[in-house]
PDB file of C-alpha atoms in Angstrom:
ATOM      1  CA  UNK A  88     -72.820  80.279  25.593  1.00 41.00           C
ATOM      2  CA  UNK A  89     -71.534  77.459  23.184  1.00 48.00           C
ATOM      3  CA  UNK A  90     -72.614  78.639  19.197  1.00 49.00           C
ATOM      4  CA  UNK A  91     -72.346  76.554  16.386  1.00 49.00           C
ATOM      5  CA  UNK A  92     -68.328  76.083  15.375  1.00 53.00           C
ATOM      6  CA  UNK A  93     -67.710  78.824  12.819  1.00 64.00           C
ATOM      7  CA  UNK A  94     -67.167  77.032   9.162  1.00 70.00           C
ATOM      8  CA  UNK A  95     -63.764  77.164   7.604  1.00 82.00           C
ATOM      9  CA  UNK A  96     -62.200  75.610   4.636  1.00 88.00           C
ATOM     10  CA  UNK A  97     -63.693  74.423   1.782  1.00 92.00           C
ATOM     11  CA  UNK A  98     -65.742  70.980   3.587  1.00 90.00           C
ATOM     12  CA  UNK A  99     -65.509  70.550   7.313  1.00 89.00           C
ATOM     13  CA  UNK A 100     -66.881  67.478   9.255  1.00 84.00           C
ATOM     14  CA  UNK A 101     -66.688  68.003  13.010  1.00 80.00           C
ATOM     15  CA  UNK A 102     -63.609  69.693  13.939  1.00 85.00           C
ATOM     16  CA  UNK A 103     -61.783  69.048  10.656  1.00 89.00           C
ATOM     17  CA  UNK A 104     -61.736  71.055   7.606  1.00 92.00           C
ATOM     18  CA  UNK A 105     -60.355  70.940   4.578  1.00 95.00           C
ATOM     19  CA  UNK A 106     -58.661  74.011   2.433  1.00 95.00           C
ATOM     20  CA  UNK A 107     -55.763  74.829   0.563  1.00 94.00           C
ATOM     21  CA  UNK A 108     -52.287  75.283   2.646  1.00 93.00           C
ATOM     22  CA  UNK A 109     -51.117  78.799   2.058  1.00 92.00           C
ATOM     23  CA  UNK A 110     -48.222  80.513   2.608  1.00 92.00           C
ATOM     24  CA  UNK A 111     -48.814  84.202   4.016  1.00 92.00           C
ATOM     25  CA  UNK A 112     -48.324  85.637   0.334  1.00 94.00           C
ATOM     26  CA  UNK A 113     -51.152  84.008  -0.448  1.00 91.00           C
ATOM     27  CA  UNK A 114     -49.282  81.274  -2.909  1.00 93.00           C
ATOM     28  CA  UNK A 115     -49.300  77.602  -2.232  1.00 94.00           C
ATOM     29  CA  UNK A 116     -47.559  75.652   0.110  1.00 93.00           C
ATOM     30  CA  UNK A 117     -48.518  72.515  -2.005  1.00 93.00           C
ATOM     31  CA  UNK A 118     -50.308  71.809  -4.827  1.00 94.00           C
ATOM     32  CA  UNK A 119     -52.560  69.094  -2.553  1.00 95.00           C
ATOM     33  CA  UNK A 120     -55.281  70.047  -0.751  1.00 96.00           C
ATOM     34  CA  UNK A 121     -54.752  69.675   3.468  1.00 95.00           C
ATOM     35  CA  UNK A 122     -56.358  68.591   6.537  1.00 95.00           C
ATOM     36  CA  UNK A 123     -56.482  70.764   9.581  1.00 94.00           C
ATOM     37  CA  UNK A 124     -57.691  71.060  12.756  1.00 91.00           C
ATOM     38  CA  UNK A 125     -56.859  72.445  16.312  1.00 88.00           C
ATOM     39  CA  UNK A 126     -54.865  70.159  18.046  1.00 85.00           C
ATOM     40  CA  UNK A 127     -55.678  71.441  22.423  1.00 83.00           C
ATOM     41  CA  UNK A 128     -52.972  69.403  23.489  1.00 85.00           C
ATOM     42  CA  UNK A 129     -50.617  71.821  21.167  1.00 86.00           C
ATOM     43  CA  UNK A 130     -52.505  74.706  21.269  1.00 87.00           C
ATOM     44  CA  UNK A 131     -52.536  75.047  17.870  1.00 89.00           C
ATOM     45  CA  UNK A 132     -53.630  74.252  14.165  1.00 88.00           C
ATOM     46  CA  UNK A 133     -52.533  71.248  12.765  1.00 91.00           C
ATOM     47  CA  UNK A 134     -52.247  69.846   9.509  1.00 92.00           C
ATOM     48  CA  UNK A 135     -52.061  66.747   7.094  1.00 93.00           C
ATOM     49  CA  UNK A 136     -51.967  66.252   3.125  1.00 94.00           C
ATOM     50  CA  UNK A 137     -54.567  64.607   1.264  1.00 94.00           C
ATOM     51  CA  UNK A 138     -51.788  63.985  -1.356  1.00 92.00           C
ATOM     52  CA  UNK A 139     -54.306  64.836  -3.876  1.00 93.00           C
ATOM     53  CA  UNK A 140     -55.447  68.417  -5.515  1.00 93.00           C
ATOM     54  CA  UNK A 141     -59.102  66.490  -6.597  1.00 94.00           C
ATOM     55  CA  UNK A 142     -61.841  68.277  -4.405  1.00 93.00           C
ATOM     56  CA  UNK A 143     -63.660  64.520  -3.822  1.00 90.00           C
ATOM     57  CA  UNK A 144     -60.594  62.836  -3.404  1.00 91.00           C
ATOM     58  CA  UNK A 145     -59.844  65.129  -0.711  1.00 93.00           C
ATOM     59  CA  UNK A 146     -63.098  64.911   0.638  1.00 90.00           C
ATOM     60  CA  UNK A 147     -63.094  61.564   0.914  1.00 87.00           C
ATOM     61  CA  UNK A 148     -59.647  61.896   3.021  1.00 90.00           C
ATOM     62  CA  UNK A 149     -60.856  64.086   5.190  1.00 89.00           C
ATOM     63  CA  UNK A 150     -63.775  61.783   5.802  1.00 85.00           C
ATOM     64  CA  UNK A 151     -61.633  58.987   6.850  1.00 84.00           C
ATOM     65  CA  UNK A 152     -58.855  61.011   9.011  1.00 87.00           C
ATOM     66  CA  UNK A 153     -62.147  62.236  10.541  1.00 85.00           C
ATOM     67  CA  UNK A 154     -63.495  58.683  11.304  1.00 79.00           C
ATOM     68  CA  UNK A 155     -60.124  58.003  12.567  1.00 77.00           C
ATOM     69  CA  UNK A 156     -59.934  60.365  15.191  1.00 78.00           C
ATOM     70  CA  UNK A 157     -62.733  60.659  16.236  1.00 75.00           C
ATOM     71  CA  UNK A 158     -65.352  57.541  16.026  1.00 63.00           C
ATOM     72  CA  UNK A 159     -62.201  55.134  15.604  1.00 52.00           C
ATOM     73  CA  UNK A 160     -62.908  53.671  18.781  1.00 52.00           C
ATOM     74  CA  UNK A 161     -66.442  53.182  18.418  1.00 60.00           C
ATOM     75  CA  UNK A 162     -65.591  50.968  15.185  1.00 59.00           C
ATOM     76  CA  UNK A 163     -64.773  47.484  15.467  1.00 60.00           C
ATOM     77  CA  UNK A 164     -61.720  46.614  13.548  1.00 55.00           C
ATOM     78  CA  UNK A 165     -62.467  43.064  13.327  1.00 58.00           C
ATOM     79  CA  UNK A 166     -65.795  43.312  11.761  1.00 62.00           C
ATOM     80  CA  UNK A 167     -66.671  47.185  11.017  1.00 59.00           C
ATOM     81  CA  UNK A 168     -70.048  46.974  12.952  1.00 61.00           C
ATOM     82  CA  UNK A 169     -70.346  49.943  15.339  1.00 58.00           C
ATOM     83  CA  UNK A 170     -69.768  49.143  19.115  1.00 61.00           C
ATOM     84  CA  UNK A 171     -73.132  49.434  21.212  1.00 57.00           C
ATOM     85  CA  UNK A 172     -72.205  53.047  22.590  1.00 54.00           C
ATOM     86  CA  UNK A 173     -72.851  54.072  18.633  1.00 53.00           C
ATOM     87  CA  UNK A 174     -76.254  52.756  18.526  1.00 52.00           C
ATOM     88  CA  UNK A 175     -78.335  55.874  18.215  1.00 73.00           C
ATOM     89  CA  UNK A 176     -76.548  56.915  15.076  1.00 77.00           C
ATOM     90  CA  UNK A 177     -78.521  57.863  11.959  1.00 83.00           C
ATOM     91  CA  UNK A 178     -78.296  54.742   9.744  1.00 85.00           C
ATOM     92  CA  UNK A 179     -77.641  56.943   6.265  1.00 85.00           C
ATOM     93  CA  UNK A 180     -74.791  58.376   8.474  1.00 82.00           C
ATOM     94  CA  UNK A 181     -73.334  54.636   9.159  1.00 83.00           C
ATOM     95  CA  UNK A 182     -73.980  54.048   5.730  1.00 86.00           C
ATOM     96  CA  UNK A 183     -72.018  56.803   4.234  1.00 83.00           C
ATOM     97  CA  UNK A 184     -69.431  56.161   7.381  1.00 81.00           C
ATOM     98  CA  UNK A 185     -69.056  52.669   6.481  1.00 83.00           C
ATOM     99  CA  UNK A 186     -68.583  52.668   2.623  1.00 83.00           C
ATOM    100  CA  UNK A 187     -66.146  55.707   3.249  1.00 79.00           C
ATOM    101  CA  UNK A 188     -64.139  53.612   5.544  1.00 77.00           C
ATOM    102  CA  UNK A 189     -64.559  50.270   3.766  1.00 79.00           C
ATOM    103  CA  UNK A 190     -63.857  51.242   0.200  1.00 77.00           C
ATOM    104  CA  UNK A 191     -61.183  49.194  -0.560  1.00 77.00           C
ATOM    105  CA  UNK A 192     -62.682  46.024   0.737  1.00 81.00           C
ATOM    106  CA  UNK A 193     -62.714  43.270  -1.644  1.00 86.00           C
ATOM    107  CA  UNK A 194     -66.562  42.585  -0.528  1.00 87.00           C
ATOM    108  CA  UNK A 195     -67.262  46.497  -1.278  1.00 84.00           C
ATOM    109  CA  UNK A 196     -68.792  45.690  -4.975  1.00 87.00           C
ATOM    110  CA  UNK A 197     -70.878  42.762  -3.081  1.00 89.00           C
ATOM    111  CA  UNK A 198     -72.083  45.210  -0.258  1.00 89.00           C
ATOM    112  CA  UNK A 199     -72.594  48.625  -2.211  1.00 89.00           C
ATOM    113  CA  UNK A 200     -75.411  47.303  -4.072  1.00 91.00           C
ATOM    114  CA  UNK A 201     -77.492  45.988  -0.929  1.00 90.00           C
ATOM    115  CA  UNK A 202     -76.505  49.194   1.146  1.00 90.00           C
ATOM    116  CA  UNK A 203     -77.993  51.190  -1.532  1.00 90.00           C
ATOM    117  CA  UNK A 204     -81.401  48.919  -1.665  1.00 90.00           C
ATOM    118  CA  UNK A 205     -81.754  50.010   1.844  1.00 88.00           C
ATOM    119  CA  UNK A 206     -81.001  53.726   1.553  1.00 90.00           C
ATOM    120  CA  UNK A 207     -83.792  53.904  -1.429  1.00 91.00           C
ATOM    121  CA  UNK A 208     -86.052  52.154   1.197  1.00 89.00           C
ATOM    122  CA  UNK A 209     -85.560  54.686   3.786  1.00 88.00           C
ATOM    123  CA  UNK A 210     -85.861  57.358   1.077  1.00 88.00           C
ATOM    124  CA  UNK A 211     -89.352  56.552   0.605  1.00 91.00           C
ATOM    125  CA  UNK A 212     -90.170  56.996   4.134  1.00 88.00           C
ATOM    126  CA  UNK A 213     -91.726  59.855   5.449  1.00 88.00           C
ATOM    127  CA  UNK A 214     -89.339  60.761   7.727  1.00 85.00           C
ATOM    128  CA  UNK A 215     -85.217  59.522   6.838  1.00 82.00           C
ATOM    129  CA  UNK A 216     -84.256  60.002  10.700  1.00 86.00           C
ATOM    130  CA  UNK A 217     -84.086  56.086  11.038  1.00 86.00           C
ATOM    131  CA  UNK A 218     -81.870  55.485  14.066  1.00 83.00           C
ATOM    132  CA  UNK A 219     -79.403  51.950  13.866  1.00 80.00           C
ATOM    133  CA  UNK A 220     -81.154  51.238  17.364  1.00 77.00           C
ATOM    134  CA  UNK A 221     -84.401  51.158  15.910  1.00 79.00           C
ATOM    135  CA  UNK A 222     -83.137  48.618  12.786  1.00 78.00           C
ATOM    136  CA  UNK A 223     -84.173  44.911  13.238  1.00 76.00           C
ATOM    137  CA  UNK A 224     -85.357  42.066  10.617  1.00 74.00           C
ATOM    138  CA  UNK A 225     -89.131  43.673  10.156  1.00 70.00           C
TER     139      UNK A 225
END
């Protein structure tokens, strides 16, 4: 019977999760926080730095490597917009996906205004669940 994946690290997204990188004294490897996650190929925990010790920095990081890895292909690196298998997706969750990914953009201080517009909109609904398959011009 398949339970809910235990939590570890400080934030975790999917798979991924985010702590400090120890040694077995307890003292830090580094003073950055790090990535891991189980690599089944390996069979075994993996890591990368987030090259930063700033909790939403590294939050941030672990976003993207997450987005990376594991939606990456759904993404279209030409234009950003989600390929049609990523249609049911909750539309604050491409949102937040999309200004994670998409921060350095020169556009991004353009965009961010308008994406927030429409997540006050769907804040006043009654229910937030609104699905990017269910988004058209009404």
């Amino acid at each position: 019977m398949a339970g809910r994946p235990k939590k570890r690290g400080i934030y975790q997204r999917g798979e991924y999760w985010l702590d400090w990188d120890k040694r077995t004294d307890g003292s830090l490897r580094s003073p950055f926080l790090t990535i891991f996650w189980h690599d089944r190929e390996r069979g075994r925990a993996r890591s990368a730095s987030t090259r930063t010790g700033d909790l939403a920095a590294a939050k941030t990081a672990l976003d993207r490597h997450y987005l990376q890895h594991t939606e990456g292909e759904l993404i279209c690196p030409t234009c950003g917009q989600r390929k049609n298998g990523a249609a049911d997706m909750l539309a604050l969750r491409a949102i937040t996906d999309y200004l994670t990914t998409h921060e350095d953009l020169p556009s991004i201080k353009a965009v961010r205004p308008r994406l927030n517009h429409v997540v006050r909109y769907i804040a006043t609904l009654e229910t937030p669940d609104v699905r990017c398959s269910k988004i058209d011009e009404v």
